[in-house]
Coordinates of C-alpha atoms and ligand atoms in Angstrom, one line a residue:
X1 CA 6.3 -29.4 4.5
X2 CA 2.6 -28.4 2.7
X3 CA 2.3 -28.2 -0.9
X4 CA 4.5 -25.7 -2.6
X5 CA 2.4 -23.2 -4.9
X6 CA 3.5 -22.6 -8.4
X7 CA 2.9 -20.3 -10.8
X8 CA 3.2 -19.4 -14.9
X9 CA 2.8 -16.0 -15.9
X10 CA -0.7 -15.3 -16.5
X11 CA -0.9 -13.2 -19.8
X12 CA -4.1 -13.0 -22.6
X13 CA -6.3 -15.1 -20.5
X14 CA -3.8 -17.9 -19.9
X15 CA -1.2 -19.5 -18.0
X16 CA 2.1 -18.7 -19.6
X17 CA 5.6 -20.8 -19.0
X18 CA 8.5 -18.4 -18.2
X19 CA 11.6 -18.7 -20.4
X20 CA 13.7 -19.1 -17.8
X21 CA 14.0 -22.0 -15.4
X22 CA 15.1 -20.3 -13.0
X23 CA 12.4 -20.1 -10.7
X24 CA 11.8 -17.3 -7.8
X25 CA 11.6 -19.3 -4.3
X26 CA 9.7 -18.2 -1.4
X27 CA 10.2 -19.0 1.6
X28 CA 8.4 -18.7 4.8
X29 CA 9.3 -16.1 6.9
X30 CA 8.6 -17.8 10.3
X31 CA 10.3 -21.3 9.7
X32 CA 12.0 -21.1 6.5
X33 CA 10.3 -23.9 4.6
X34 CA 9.6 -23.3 0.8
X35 CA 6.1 -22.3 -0.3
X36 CA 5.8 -20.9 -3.7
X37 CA 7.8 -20.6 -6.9
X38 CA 6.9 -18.0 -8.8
X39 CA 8.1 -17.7 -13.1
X40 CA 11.7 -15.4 -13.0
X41 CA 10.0 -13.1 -16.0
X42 CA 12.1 -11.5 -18.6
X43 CA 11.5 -8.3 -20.4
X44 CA 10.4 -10.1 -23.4
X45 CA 7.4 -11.8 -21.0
X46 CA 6.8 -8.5 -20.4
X47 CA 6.6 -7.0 -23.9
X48 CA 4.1 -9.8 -24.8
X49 CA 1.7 -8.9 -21.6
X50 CA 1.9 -5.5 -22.7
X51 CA 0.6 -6.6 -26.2
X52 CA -1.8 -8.7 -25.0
X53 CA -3.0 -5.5 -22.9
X54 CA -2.8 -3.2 -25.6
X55 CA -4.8 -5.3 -27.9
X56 CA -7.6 -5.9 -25.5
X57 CA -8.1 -2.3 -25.3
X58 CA -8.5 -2.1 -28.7
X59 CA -10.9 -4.6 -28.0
X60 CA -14.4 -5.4 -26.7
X61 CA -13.7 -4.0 -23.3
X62 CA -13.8 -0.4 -23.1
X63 CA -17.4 0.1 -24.9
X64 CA -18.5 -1.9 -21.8
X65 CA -21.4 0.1 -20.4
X66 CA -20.6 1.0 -16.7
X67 CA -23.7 -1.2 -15.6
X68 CA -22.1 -4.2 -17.2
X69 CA -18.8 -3.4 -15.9
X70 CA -20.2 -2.4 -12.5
X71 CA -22.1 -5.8 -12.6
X72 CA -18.3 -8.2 -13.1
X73 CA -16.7 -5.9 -10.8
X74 CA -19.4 -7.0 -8.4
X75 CA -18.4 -11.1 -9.5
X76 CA -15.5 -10.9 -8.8
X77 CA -16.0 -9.1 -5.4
X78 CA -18.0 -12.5 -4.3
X79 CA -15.9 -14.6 -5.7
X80 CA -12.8 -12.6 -3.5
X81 CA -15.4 -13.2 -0.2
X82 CA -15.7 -16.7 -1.6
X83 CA -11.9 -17.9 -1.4
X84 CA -11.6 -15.9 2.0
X85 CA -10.0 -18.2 3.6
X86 CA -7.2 -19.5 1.1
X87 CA -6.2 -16.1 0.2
X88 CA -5.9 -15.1 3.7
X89 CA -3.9 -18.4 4.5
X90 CA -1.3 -17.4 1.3
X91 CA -1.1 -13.7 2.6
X92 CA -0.4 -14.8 6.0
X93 CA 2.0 -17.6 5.1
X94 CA 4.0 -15.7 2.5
X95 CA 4.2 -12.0 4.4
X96 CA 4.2 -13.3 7.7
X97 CA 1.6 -11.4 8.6
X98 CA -1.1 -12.6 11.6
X99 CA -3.8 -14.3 10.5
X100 CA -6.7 -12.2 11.3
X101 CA -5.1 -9.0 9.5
X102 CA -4.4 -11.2 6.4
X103 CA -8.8 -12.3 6.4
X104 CA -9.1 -8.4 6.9
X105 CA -6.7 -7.2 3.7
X106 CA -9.0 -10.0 1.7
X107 CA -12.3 -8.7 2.8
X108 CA -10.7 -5.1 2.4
X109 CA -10.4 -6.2 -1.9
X110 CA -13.5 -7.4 -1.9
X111 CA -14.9 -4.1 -0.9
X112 CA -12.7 -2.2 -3.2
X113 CA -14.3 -4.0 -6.1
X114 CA -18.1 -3.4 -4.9
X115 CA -17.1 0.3 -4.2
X116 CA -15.7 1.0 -7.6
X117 CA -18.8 -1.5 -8.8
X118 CA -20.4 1.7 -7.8
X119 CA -18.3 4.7 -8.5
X120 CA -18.1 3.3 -12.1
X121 CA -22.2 3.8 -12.5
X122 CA -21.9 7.1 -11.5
X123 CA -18.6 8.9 -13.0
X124 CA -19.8 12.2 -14.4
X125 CA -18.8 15.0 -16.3
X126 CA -19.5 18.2 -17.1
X127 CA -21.3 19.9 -19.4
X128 CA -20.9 24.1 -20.0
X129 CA -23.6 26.6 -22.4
X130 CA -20.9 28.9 -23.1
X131 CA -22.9 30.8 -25.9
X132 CA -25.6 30.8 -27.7
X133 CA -24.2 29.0 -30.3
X134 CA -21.5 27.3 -28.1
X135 CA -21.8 24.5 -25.9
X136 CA -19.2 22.0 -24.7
X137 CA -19.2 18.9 -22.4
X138 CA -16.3 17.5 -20.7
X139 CA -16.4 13.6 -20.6
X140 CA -13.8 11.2 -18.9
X141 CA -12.4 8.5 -20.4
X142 CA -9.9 5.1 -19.6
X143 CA -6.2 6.2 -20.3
X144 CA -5.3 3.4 -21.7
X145 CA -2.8 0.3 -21.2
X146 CA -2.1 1.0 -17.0
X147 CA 0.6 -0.9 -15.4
X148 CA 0.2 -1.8 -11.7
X149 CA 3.5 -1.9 -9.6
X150 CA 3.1 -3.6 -6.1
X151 CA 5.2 -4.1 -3.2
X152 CA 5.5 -7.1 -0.2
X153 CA 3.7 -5.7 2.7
X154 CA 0.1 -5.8 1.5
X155 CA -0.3 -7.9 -2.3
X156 CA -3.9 -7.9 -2.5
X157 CA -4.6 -5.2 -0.2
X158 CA -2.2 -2.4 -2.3
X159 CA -3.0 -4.4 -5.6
X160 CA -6.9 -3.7 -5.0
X161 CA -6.3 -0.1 -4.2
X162 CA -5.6 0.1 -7.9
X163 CA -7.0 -2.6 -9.9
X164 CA -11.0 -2.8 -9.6
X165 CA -10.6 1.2 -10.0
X166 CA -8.2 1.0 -13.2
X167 CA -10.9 -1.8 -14.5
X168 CA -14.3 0.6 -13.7
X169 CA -12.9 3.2 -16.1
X170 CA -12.5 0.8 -18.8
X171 CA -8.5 0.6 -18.7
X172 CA -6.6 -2.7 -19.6
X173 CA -3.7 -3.7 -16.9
X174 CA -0.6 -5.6 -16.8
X175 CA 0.4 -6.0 -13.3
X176 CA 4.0 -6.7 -11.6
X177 CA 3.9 -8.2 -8.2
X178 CA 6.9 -8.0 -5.5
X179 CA 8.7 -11.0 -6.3
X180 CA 8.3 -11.5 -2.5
X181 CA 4.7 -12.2 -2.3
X182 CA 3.6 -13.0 -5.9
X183 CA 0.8 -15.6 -5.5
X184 CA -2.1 -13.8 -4.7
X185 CA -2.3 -11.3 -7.8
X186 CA -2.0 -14.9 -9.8
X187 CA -4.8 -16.1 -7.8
X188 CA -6.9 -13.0 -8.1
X189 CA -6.2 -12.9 -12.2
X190 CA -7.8 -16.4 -12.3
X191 CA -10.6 -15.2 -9.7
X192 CA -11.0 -12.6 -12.2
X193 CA -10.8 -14.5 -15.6
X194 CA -13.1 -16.9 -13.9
X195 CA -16.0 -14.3 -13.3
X196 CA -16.0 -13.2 -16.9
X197 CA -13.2 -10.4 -17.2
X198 CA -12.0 -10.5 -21.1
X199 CA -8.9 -11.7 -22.2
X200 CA -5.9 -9.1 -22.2
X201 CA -7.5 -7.1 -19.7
X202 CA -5.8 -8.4 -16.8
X203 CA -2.6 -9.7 -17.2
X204 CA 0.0 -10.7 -14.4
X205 CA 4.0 -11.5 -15.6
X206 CA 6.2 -11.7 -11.9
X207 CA 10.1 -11.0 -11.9
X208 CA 12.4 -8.7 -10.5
X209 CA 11.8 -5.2 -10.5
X210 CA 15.1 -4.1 -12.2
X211 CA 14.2 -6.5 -15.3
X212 CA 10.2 -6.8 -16.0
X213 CA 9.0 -3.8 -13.5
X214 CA 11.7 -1.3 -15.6
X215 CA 10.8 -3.5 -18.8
X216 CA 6.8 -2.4 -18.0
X217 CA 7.3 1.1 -17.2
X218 CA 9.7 2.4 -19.6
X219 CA 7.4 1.1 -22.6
X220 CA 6.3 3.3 -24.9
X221 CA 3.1 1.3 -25.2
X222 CA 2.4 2.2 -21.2
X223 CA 0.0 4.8 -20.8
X224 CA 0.0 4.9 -16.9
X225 CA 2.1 3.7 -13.9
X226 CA 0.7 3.2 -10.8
X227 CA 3.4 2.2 -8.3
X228 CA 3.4 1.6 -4.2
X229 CA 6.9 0.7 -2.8
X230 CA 9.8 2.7 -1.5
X231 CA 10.9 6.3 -2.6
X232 CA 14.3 5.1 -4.0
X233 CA 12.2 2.9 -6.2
X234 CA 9.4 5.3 -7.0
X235 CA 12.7 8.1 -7.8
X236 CA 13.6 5.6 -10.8
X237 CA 9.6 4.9 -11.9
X238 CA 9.5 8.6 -12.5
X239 CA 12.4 8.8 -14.9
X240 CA 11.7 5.6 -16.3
X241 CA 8.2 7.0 -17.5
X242 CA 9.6 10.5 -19.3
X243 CA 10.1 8.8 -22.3
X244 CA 6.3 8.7 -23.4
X245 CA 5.4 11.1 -20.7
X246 CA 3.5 8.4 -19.0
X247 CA 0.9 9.0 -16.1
X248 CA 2.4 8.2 -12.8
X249 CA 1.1 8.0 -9.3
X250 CA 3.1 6.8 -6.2
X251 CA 2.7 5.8 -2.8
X252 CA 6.2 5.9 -1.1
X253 CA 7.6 5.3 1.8
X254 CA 7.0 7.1 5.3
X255 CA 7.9 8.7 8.9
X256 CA 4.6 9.3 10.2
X257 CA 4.2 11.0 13.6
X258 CA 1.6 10.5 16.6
X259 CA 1.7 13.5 18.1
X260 CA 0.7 12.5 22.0
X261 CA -0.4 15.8 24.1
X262 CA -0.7 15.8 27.7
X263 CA -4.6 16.4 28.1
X264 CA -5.3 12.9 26.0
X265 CA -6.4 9.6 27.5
X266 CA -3.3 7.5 28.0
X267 CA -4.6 4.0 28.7
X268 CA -6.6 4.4 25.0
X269 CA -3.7 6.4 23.3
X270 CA -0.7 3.9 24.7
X271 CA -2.6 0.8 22.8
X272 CA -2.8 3.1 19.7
X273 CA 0.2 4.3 19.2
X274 CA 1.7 1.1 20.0
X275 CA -1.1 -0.8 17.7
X276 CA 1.1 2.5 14.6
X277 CA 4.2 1.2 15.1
X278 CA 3.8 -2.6 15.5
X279 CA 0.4 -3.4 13.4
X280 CA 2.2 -5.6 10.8
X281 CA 5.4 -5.7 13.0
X282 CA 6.2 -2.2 11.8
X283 CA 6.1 -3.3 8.2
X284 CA 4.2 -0.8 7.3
X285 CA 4.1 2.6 5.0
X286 CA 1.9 4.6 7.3
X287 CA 2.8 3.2 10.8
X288 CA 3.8 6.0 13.2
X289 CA 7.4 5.2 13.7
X290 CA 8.1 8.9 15.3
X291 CA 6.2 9.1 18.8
X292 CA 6.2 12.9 20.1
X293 CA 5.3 13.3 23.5
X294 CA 4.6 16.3 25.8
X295 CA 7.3 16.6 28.0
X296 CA 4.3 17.5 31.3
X297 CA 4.0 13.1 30.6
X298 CA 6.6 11.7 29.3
X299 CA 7.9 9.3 31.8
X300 CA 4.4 8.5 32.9
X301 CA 3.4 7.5 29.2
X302 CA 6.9 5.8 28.3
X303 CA 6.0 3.3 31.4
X304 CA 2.7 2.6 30.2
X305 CA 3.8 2.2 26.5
X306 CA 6.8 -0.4 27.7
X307 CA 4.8 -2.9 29.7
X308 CA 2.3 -3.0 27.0
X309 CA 4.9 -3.8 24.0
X310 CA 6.5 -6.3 26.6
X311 CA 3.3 -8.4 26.4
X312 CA 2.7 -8.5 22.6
X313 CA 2.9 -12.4 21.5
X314 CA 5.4 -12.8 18.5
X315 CA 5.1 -15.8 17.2
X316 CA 3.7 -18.0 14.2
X317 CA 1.2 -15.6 11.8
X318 CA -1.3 -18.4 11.5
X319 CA -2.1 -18.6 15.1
X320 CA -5.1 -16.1 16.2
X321 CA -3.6 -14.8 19.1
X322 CA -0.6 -13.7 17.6
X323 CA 0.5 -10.1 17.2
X324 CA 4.1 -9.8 15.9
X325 CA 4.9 -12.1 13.1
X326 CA 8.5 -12.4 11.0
X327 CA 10.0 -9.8 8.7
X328 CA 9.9 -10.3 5.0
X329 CA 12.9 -12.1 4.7
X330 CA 16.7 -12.4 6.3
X331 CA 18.4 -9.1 5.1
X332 CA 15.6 -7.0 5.8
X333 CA 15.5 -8.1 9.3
X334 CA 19.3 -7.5 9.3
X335 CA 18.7 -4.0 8.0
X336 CA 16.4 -3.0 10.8
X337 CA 18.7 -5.1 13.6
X338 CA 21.5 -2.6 11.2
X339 CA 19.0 0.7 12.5
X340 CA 18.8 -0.4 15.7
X341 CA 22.6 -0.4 16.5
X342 CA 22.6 3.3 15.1
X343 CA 20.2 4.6 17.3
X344 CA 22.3 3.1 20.2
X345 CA 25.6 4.4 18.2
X346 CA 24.0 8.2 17.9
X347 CA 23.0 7.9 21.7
X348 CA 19.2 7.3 22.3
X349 CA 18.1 5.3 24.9
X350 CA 16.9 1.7 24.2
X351 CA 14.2 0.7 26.9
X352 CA 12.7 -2.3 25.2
X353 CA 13.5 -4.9 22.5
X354 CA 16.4 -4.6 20.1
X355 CA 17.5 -7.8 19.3
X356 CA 15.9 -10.9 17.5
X357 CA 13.8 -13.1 18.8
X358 CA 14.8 -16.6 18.9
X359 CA 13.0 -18.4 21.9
X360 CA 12.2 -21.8 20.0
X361 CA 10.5 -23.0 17.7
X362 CA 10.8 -19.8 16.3
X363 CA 15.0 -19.8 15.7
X364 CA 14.6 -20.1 12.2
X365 CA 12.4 -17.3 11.8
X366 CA 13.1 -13.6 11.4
X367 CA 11.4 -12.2 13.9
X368 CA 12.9 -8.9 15.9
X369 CA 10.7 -7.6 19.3
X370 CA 9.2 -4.6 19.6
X371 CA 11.5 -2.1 20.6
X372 CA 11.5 1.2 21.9
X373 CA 13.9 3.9 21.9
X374 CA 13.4 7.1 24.3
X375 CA 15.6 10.1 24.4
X376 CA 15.1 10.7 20.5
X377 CA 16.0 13.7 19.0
X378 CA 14.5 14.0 15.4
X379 CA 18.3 14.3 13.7
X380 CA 19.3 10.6 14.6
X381 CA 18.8 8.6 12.0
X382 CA 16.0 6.5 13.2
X383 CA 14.2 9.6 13.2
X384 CA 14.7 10.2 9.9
X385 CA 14.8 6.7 7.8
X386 CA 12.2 5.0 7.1
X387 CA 12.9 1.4 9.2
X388 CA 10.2 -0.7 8.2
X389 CA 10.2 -2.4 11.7
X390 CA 8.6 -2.9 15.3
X391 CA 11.0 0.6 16.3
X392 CA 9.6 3.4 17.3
X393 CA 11.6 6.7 18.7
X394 CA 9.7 8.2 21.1
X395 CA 10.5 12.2 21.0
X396 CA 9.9 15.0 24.0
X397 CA 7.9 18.4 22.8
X398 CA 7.5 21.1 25.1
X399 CA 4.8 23.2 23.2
X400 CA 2.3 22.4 20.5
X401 CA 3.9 25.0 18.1
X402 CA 7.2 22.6 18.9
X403 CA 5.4 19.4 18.0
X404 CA 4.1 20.7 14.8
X405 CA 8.1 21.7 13.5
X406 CA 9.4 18.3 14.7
X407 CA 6.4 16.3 12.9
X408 CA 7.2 18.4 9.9
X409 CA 10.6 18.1 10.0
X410 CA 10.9 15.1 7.7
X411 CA 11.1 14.2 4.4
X412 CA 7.7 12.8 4.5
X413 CA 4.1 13.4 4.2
X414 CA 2.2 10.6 4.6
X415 CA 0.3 10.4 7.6
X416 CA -0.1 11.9 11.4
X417 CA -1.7 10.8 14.2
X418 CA -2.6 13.4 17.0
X419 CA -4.0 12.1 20.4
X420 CA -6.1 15.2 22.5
X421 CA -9.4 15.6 23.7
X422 CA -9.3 19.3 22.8
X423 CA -11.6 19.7 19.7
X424 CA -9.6 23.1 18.7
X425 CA -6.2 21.8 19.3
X426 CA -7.0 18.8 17.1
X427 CA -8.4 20.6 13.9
X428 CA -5.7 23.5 14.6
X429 CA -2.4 20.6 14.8
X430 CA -4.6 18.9 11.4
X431 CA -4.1 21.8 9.5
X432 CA -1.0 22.5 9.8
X433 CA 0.4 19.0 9.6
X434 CA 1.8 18.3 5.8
X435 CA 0.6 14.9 5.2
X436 CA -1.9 13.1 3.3
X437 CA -3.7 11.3 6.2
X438 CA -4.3 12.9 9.8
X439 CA -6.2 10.6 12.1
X440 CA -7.0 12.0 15.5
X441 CA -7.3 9.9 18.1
X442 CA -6.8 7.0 16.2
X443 CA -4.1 5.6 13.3
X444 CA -4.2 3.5 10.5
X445 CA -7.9 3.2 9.1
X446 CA -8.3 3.3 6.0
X447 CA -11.8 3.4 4.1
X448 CA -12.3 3.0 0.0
X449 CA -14.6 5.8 0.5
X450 CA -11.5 8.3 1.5
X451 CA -8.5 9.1 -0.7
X452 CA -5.1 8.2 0.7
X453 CA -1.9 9.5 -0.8
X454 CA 1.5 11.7 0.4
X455 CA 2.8 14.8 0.7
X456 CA 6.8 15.7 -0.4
X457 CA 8.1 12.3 -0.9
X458 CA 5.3 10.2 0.1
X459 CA 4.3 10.2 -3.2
X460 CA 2.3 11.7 -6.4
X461 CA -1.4 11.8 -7.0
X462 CA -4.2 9.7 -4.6
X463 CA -5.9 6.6 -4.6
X464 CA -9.0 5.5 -3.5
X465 CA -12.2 7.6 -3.5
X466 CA -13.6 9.9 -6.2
X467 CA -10.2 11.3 -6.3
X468 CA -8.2 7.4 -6.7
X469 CA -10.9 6.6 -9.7
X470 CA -10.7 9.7 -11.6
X471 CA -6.2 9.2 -11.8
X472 CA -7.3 5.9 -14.2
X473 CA -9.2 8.2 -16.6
X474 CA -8.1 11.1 -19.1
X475 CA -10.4 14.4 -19.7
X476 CA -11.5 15.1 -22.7
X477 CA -13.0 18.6 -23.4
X478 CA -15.9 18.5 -26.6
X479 CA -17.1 22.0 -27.5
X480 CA -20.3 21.8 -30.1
X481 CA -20.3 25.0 -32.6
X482 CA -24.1 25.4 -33.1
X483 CA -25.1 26.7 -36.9
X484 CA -26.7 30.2 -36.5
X485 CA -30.5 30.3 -36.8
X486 CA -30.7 30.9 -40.7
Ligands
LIG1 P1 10.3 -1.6 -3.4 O1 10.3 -0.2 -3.9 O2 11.6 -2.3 -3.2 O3 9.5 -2.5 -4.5 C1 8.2 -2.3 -4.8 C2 7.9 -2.9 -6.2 O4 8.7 -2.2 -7.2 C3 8.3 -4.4 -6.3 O5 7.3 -5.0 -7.1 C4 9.6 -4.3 -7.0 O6 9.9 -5.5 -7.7 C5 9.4 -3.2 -8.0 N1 10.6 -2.5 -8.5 C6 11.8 -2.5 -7.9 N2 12.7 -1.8 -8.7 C7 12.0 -1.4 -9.8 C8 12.3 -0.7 -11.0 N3 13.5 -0.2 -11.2 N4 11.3 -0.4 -11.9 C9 10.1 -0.9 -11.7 N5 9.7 -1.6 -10.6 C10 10.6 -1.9 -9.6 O7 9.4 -1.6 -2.1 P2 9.1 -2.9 -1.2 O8 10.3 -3.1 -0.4 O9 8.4 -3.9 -1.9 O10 8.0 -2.2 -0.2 C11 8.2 -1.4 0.9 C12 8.1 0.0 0.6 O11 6.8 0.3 0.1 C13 8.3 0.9 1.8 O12 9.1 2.0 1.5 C14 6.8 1.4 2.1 O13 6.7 2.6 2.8 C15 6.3 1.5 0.7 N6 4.8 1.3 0.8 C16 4.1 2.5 0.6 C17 2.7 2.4 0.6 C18 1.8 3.6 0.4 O14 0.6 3.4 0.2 N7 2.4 4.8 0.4 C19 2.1 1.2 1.0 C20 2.9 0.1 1.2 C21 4.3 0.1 1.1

């Protein structure tokens, strides 16, 4: 067994003891061997990182000028590229995810940071000559004490789609990681501290989410909630936040479709839409767990799409050539085993995968195979929950105007994949699409540089880009009365 990593909470610039003794275990996903303990944090814990936030921006730290805080944001970006390899060893290890995605969601913080580095240097306003004697400028400024809510599937990734932006604009955070996959937001507040961030500003207290993630966002003392993990959750984050009227954005859960018509090239769209559904073993908000495909080649495609999920290698994250690691953790592979016997129940076809894998020496893992479903029709239920898993429910369209009401035809809006070569079929389909994301001819990019948010209940508000920045700051409006010429 390696070392087991443990943590205090990390609160006013320092390591913290929890009350309780009753450390959160981790396991790892693939063979079951204990890797972390993480501090079981109370809502006390909580109350005192919110202080400790609260005071600190009363503090020093928001009459930073945006070149200095540009300048630390930058630090700690090197210092992220620095540790490369033991964050992405902890990622990998505690999600299960394969090694060279985890190295990718570390490199993908560090570039967070330097892009808000350079967003912050260059947040503008407005200014307005409304009269002669009446001008007015319109300035933006931090909202306050922000608390950062985070789920399993990506820590560092998700965390840094909020964090170096909340920190540009001069906002203090207190952030609560999935008590799944905790030690990387500890590591990154030290990485952080380290590089010259100020006391308070940063501060990390782990638990469950019923305890210190409803202790952080029903405070009064909360300005803003930013929160990624499921709707159910994100439901009780919004009414949780009406007592102060906090700010709240949310990225939620997903059903996202890759809309496969018959004029697109098959070899290239086969290994994408199979790269949607089973990048991170389907654990994954955006993955494109609803396949539609044009009925003129169904049967053609399906065959292509089977052999290739046959020969993805499940097996141990850490190994390179791995492309299916373990779900999080027992029960939520028995949930998606659960989904998998409904779509059998309701009827669809199962034409690949479906059960766990437990060819040694992975028994003790929880790993299902990739499994596909054909003969879909977008009421069964594994149409219409979100799984979380390697399942995908490949759907028949006969007409583009039919593919567009099945991909709507969800609760969902997060994201859409559409595979054509025809330039006006592709921007016609993108429009009318409700989601957040469309890629065409492609799935799962993301860039800093482009916001990335849901439609219906995908979620509230964007993150990332000029639009992810501007949710950490509030507008203020100044209007100057000038003195008549006496
Ligand atoms: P989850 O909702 O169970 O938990 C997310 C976080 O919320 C955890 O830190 C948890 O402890 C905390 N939490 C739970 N109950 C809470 C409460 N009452 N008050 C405050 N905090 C609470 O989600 P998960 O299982 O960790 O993650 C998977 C889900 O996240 C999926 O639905 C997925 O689609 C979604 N997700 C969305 C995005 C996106 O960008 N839209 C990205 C990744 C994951």
């Amino acid at each position: 067994m390696g070392k087991v990593r443990v943590y205090d909470h990390f609160i006013n610039g320092k390591w913290v003891k929890a009350k309780e003794d009753t450390a959160i275990l981790r396991h790892h996903p693939a063979n079951g061997e204990l890797i972390a303990k993480y501090p079981n944090g109370t809502a006390q814990e909580m109350e005192q990182a919110i202080e400790a936030a609260k005071e600190a921006f009363h503090g020093e730290w928001p009459e930073w000028s945006p070149k200095e805080r540009s300048r630390l944001l930058l630090e700690i970006s090197r210092r992220i590229r620095n540790n490369l390899d033991r964050l992405a060893e902890i990622e990998s290890e505690e999600v299960g995810k394969p090694i060279d995605l985890a190295r990718g969601d570390v490199m993908g913080a560090a570039d967070h940071f330097e892009y808000a580095a350079a967003l912050t240097r260059d947040l503008v306003g407005e200014t307005h000559l409304l009269d002669q004697n009446l001008s007015a400028i319109v300035v933006r400024e931090p909202v306050g004490v922000v608390g950062l809510i985070t789920p399993w599937n990506f820590p560092i990734g998700i965390l840094c789609q909020k964090l170096p932006y909340a920190l540009a604009t001069g906002n203090t955070v207190v952030v609560k990681p999935s008590e799944f996959t905790s030690s990387t937001t500890f590591e990154l507040a030290a990485i952080a501290y380290e590089a010259g961030l100020p006391p308070g500003v940063m501060n990390v207290v782990s638990g469950y989410g019923n305890v210190v993630g409803n202790a952080l966002v029903s405070s009064d003392d909360v300005d803003k909630v930013s929160f990624t993990g499921s709707t159910v959750t994100g439901r009780k984050i919004l009414e949780a936040a009406a007592g102060n009227i906090k700010k709240v954005s949310l990225e939620l859960g997903g059903k996202s479709p890759s809309i496969v018509f018959p004029e697109a090239d098959l070899e290239r769209t086969a290994e994408g839409v199979l790269h949607a559904i089973c990048f991170m073993q389907g654990e994954c908000c955006v993955a494109g767990s609803r396949l539609l495909v044009s009925d003129d080649i169904y049967d053609e495609f399906v065959e292509r799409l089977v052999e290739k999920a046959e020969q993805l290698v499940i097996g141990d994250p850490s190994d390179p050539e791995t492309k299916i690691g373990p779900m999080i953790h027992e029960k939520h592979m028995e949930k998606v085993l659960h989904y998998i016997q409904i779509g059998i129940d309701e009827g669809a076809k199962l034409v690949t995968g479906g059960t766990r894998h437990v060819d040694k020496p992975y028994d003790a893992g929880y790993f299902v195979k990739p499994t596909i479903f054909t003969d879909v029709d977008n009421s069964m239920t594994i149409a219409r929950d979100e799984i979380f898993g390697p399942v995908l429910s490949v759907i028949r369209f006969k007409s583009e105007e039919e593919a567009i009401r099945i991909a709507n035809d969800t609760p969902y809006g997060l994201a859409a994949s559409i595979w054509t070569t025809e330039l006006d079929r592709a921007f016609r389909v993108a429009k009318k699409v409700r989601a957040g994301t469309i890629w065409i001819n492609g799935h799962l990019n993301a860039y800093p540089e482009l916001p990335f948010g849901g439609y219906k209940a995908s979620g509230l508000d964007r993150e990332m880009g000029r639009h992810g920045i501007e949710s950490f700051t509030e507008v203020k409006t100044i209007q100057f009365h000038h003195a008549e010429k006496r």
